[in-house]
XYZ file of C-alpha atoms in Angstrom:
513
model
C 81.772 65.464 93.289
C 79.017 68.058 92.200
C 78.943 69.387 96.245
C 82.869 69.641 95.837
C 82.757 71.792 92.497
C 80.002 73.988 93.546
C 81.581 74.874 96.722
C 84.989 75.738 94.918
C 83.082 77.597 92.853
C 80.874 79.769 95.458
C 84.969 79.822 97.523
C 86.573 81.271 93.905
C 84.121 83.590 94.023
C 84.267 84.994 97.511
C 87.999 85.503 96.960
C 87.415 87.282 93.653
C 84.923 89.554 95.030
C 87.600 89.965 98.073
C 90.240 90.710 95.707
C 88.197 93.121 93.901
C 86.567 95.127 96.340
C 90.354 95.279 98.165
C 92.134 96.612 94.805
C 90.830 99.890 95.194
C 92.642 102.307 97.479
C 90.969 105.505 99.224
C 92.770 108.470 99.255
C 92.139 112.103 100.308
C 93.716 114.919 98.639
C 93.853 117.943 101.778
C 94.378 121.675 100.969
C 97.639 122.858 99.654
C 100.025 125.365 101.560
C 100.818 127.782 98.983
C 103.953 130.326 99.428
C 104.886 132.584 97.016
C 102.718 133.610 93.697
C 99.582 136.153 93.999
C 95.656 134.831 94.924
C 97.199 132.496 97.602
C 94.225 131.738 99.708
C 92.266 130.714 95.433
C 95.424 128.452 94.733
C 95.640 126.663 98.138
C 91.791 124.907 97.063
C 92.553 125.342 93.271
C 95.994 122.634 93.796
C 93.922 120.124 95.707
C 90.987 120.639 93.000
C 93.296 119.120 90.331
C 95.180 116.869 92.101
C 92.416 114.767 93.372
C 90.496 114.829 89.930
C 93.928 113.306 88.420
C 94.904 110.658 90.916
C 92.244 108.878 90.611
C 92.529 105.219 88.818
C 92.101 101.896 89.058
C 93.740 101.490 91.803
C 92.989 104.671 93.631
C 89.807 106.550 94.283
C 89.444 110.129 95.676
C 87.371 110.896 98.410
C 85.805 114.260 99.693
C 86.929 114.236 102.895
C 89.230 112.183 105.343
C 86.678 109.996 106.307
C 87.668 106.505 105.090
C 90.415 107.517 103.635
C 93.417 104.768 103.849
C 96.068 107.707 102.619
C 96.034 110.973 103.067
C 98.078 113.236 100.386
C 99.294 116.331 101.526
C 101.146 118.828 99.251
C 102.881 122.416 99.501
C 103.549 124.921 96.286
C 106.412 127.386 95.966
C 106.703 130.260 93.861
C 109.517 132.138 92.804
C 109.377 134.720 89.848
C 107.839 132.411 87.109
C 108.720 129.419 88.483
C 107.248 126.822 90.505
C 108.130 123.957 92.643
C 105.106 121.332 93.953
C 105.953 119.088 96.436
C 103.723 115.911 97.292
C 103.757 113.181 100.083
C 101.058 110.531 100.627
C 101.164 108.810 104.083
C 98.740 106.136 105.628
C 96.624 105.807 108.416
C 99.894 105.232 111.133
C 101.834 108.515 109.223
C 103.942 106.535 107.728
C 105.420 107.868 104.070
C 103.552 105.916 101.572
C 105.254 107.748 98.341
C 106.575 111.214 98.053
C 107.442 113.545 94.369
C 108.148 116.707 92.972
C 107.373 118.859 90.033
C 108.490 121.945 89.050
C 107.942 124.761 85.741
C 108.917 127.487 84.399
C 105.610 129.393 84.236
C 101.983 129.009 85.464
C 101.283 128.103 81.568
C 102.769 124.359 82.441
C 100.974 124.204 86.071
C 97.632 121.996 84.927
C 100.467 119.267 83.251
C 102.602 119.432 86.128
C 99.576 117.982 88.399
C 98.770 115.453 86.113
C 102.628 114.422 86.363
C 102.651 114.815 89.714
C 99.417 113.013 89.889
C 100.400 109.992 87.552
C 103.335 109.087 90.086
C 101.890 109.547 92.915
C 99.013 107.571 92.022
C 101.909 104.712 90.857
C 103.683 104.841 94.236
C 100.442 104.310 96.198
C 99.140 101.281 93.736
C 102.574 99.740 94.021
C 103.284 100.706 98.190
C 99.884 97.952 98.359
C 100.861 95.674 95.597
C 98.654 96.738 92.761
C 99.171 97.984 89.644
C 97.486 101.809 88.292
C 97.169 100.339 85.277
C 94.546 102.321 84.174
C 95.799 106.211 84.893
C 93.529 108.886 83.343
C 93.725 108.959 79.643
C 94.615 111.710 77.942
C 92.771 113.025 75.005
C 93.909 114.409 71.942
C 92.958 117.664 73.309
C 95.353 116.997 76.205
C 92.257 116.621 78.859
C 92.367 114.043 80.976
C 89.384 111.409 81.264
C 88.503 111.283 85.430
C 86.383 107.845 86.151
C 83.120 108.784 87.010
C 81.973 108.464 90.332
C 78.518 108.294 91.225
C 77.409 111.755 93.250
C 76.067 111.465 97.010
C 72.204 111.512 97.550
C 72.195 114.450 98.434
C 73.435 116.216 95.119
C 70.411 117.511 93.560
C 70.124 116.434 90.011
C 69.366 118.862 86.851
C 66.535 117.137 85.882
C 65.398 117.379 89.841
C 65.638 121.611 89.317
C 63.952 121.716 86.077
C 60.364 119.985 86.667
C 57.945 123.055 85.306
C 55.420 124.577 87.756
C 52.002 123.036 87.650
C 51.234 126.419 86.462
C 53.172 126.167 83.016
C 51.111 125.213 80.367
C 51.791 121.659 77.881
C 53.315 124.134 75.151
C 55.819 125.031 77.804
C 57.334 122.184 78.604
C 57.200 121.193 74.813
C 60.912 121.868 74.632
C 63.843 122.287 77.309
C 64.188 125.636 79.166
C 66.760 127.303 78.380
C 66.031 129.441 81.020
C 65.557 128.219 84.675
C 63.229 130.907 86.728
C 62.520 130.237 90.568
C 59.557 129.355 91.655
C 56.631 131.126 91.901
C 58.207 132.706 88.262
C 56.713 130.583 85.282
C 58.282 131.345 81.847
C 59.641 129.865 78.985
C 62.673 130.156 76.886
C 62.570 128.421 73.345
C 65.887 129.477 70.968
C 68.689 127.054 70.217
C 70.265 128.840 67.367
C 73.787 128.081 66.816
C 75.672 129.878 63.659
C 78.368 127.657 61.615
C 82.117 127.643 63.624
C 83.893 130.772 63.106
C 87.718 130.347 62.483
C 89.725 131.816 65.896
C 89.298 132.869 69.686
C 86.777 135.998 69.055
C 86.607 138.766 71.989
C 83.541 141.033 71.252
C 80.078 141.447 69.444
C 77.852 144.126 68.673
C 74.345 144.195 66.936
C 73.472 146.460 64.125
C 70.144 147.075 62.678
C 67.379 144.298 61.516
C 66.997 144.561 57.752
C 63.552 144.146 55.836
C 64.109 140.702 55.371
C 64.478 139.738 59.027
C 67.929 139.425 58.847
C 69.990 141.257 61.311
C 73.376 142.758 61.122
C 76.598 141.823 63.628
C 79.942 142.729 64.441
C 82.195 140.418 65.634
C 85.766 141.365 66.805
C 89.039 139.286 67.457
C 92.064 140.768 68.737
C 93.281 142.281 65.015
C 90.235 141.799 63.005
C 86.383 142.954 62.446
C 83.856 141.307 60.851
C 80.999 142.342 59.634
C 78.106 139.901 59.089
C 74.686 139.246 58.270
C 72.770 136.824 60.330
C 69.947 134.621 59.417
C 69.613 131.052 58.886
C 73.453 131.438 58.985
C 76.214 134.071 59.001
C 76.941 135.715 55.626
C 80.483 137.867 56.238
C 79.972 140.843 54.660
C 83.102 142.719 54.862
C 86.567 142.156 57.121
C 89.213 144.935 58.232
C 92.339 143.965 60.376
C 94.611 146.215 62.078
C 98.531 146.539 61.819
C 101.602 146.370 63.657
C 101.100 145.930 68.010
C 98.079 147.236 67.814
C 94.868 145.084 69.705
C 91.653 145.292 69.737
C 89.806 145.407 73.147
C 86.086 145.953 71.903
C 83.566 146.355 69.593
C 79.732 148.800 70.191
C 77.333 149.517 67.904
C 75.517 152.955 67.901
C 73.951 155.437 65.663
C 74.633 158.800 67.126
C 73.679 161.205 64.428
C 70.445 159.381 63.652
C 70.652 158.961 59.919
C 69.418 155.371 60.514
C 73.086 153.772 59.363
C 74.868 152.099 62.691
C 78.445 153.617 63.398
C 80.742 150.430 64.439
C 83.056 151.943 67.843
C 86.055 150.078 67.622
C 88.570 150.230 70.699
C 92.106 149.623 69.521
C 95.105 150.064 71.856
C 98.367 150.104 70.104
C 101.543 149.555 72.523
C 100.375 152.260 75.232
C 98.292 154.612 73.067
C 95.020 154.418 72.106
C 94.062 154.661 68.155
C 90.296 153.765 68.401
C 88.448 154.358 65.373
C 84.700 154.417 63.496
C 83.721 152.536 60.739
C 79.853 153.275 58.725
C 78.351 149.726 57.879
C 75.798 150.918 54.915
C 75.169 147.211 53.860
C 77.898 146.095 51.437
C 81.167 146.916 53.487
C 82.750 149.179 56.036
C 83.802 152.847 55.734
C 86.502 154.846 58.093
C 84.913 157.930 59.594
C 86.989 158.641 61.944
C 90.796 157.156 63.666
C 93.043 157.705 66.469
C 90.696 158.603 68.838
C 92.175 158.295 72.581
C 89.282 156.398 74.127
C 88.044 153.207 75.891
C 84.800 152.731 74.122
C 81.456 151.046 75.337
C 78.181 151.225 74.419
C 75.619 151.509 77.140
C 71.947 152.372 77.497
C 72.236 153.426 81.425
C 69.484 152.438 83.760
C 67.619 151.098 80.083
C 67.812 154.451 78.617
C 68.613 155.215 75.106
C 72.158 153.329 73.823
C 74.667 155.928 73.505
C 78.698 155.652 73.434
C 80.725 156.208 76.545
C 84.320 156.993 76.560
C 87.536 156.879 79.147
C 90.935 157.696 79.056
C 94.376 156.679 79.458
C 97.062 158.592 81.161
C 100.818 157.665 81.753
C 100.145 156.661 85.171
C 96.314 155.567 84.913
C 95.023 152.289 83.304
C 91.503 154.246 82.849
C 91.973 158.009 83.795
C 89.098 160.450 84.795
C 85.292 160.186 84.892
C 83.498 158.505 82.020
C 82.176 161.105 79.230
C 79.467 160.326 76.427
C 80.751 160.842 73.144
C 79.125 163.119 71.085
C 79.403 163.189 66.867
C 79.242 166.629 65.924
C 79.537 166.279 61.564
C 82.801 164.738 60.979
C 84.173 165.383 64.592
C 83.626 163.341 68.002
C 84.030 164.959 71.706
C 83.299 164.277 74.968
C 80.311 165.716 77.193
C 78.468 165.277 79.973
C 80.783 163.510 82.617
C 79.691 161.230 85.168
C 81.533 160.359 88.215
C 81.968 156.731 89.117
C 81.697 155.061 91.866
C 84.522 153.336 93.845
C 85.981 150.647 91.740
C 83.894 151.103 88.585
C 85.445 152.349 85.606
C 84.122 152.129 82.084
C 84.112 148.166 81.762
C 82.349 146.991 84.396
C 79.130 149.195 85.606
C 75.890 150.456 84.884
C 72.688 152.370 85.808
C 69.190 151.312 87.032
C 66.371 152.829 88.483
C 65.011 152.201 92.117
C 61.602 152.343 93.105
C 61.479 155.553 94.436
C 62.872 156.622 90.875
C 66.674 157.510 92.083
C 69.488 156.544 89.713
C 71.763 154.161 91.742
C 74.916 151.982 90.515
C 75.697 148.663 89.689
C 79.368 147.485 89.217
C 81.596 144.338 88.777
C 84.442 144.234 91.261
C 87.906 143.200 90.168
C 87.191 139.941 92.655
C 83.788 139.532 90.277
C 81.398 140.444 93.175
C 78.275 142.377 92.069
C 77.722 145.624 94.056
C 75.100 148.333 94.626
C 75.566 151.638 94.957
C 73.452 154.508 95.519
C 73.109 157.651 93.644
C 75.043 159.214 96.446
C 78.078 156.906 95.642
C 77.524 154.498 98.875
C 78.179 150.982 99.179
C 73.924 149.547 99.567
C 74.840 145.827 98.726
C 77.076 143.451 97.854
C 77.171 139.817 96.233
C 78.001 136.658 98.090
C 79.083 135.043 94.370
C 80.906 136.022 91.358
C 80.318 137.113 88.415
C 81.529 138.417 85.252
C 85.003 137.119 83.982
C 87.138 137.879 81.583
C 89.948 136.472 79.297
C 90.271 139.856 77.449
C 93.559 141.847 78.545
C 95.966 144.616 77.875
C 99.380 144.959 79.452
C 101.509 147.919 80.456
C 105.205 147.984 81.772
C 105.363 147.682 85.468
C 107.979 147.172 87.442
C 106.793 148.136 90.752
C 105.912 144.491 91.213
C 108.511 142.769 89.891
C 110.132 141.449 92.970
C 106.843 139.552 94.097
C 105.646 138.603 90.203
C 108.286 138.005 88.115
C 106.786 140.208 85.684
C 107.699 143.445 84.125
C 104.099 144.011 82.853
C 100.868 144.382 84.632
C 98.086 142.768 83.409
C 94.608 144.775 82.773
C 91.522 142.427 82.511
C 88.510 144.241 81.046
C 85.173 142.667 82.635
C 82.212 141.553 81.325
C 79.198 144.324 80.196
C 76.630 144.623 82.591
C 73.053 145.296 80.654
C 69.745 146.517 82.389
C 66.724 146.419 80.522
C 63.341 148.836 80.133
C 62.120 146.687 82.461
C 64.649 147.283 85.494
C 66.340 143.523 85.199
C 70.209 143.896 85.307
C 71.925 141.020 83.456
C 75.021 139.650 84.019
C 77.510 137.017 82.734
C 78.891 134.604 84.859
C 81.790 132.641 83.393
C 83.438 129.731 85.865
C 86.387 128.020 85.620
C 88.768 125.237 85.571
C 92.005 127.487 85.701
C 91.674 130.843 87.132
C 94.907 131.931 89.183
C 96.000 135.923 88.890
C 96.856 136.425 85.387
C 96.474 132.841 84.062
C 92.582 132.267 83.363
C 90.903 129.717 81.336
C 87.500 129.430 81.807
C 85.187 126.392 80.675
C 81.008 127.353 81.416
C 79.055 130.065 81.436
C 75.614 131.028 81.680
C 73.295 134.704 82.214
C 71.608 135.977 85.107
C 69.337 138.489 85.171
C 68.420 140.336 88.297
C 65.996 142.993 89.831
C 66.552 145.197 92.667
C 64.040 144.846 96.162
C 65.085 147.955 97.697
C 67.720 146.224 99.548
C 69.363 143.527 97.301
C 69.585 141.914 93.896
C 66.855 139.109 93.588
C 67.878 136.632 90.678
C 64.927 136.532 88.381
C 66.028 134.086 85.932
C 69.312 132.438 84.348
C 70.511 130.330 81.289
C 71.023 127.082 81.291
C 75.138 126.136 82.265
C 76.802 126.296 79.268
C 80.300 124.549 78.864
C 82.310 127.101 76.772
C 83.546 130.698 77.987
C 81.688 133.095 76.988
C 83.782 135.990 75.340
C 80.868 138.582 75.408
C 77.004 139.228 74.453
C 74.199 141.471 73.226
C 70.748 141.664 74.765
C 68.132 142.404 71.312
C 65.497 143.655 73.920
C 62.829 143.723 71.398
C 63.078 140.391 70.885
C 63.797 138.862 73.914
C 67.105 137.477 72.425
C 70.157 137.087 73.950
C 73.176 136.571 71.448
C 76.278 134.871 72.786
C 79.343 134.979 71.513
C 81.240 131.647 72.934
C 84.718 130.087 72.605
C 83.861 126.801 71.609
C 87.805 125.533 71.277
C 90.987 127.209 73.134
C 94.249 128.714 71.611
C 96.741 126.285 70.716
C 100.334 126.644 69.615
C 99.314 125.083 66.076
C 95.578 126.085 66.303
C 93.975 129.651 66.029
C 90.937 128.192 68.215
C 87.105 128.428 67.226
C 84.139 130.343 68.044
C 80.087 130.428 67.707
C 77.325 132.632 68.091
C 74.270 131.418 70.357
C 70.984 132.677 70.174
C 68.481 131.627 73.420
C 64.953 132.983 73.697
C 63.719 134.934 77.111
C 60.429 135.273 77.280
């Protein structure tokens, strides 16, 4: 009787094992045919991105490639104007139509809950096409994220903790703490930092550093899209004084700069009101902030080209031009502000998005940001020398102008003007650049999710990466490099927009050294 149960037993569980390793379906999302819409050949892998990171479930499983796969999904996108139409079919091994669905929107804004529709009942058709039940779809968090099963990575995924072993060369006190910079080998250095100020109320586009005071404290700017504030920052931030704007009017970016050298920082605030600019000044002596100067028609930045001395550059706006002409340095002249000393740009830099550095045979030669967020070199002679194999940069921060030119293919009666991320070189000769990647970038609709820095040096015939930051997972909105220090303060959006919800933001201090 004892042979009898144990056998039952050991049969039971062969045929639960059977059961369970059978109730999990393989499926393979392929590339999307995309039709309509702008960034086509981005979308097509974008589409198949999120639809195989939301059909998994308990019944189905995602693979990489077709290889095993036991249904294949295939699915095609249609734009016209604003809306959208996504078909979906899943078929077997033989062809045959396992499932089939459809979504559709009214703008890309609803696209990322249209897959996970699309994704729920296709995922419920293929369970119940094999007799099981997707009982367990990804779960939505209150955020409105959805939870993807974890699936262990292949063996050949390198692991973070496999990139960040220290050099037999670094020293016990370095690997004290974690890096939060990773340097290539043969490069041994460490970063401490981990400062993170208190959560600051709303999505916050731009920061700029003032002067260090006597107690160690140093003074920020921190910009939204219609306010400034002005804080001090120690062991926390201490908001010193606020100013908002009125009406339309935006604000696209905030520089610090004393350029009469009376020791006070001027605060260069771009403001863009419908299609005009109104940019203005404001003193910061240490208890609030004082109007020196308004409706100035410039683009603003501050720069310290090829690690120079930080001055203000300027760029216009003309009926027809986004940013018009050569970029100037402003001048402050008393009470009054001009433009001198122009300096022709190379081909697609404009004031946004370049900067200067010194080769080694002492010649001034260009860096810029493409609007596809490749990193280029140029020479001093305005010639193409390099260009990046990744991207960098990107931006959330726009402006928009009437256009109708494009209306046929967009839908859109504006255009959309993203301004990119600052590029900063150092005394030294390193160039550093953000890199922000994301979840959701398609044409105008971006909503990026990690970050980190690179810095870079030049060989003579490319840009060698000399060291980065640690991934982040926020986007970052925009930074300051406090050279003497080795600091680099990040301004981060640590929670999105919502329709109820003005969204958060913190400042992040990391050590380079």
């Amino acid at each position: 009787m004892r042979k009898i149960a144990a056998c039952l037993i050991l049969l039971l569980s062969f045929v639960y094992v059977t059961v369970g390793e059978a109730a999990v379906i393989k499926a393979y999302v392929s590339e999307f045919s995309v039709t309509g819409g702008q960034n086509k050949d981005e979308l097509k892998g974008i589409l198949q991105t999120l639809l195989t990171t939301r059909l998994a479930s308990d019944a189905v499983t995602t693979l990489d490639n077709k290889t095993g796969a036991e249904v294949i999904v295939s699915g095609s996108y249609l734009q016209i104007g604003k809306v959208f139409s996504i078909d979906a079919v899943a078929r077997n091994g033989r062809g045959d139509v396992v499932t089939r669905s459809f979504v559709q929107g009214e703008s890309q804004d609803e696209l990322i809950a249209a897959i996970g529709k699309l994704a729920q009942v296709l995922a419920e058709g293929i369970a119940k096409n094999y007799g099981l039940t997707a009982s367990s779809q990804p779960a939505a968090t209150a955020a409105g994220v959805a939870t993807v099963p974890v699936v262990a990575p292949p063996a050949d995924i390198v692991r973070p903790a496999e990139i960040q072993k220290p050099s037999p060369a670094a020293t016990s006190a370095d690997t004290a703490t974690t890096s939060e910079i990773i340097r290539p080998t043969p490069v041994v250095k460490s970063a401490g930092g981990g400062w993170v100020s208190q959560r600051l109320t709303g999505v916050m586009s731009g920061i700029a550093l003032g002067r260090t005071l006597d107690n160690g404290e140093r003074e920020v700017f921190i910009a939204g899209n219609r306010t400034l504030k002005y804080y001090r920052m120690g062991e926390g931030l201490k908001l010193i004084a606020e100013v908002g704007t009125s009406g339309d009017e935006k604000i696209l970016g905030v520089d610090t700069a004393d350029l009469d050298g009376d020791g006070v920082q001027e605060v260069y605030l771009t403001v863009l009101s419908g299609e005009t600019l109104v940019s203005r000044v404001y003193l910061a002596d240490g208890t609030g902030l004082k109007k020196i100067a308004e409706n100035l028609p410039y683009f603003m930045r501050g720069m310290a080209l090829a690690g120079g001395k930080k001055k203000i550059y300027v760029q216009q706006m003309s009926t027809d031009a986004d940013f018009y002409g050569d970029v100037y340095e402003l001048v402050k002249s008393g009470d009054r502000y001009e433009m001198k000393n122009p300096l022709k740009l190379p081909r697609f830099a404009f004031l946004y998005n370049f900067n200067q550095f010194k080769d080694r045979e002492g010649k001034t030669d260009f860096v810029v940001l493409h609007p596809d967020g490749y990193l280029l070199v140029y020479s001093a002679a305005r010639d193409e020398l390099w260009r990046s194999n990744d991207k960098y940069g990107g931006s959330e921060l726009y402006f928009q102008r009437p256009d109708m030119s494009n209306f046929r293919t967009t839908g859109d009666t504006m255009r959309w003007i993203f301004l990119q991320q600052r590029i900063v070189v150092t005394g030294d000769g390193e160039i550093v650049v953000p890199q922000n990647g994301g979840f959701w970038v398609i044409g105008n609709s971006r909503s990026y999710g990690k970050s980190a820095v690179v810095a870079f040096a030049w060989d003579g015939s490319s840009l060698e990466e000399r060291w980065r930051t640690r991934q982040g997972q926020n986007y970052l909105a925009d930074y300051a490099f406090d050279e003497a220090r080795k600091e680099l303060v990040l301004m981060e959006v640590v929670k999105k927009e919502g329709l109820l919800d003005k969204g958060a933001s913190a400042l992040y201090i990391k050590k380079v050294e």
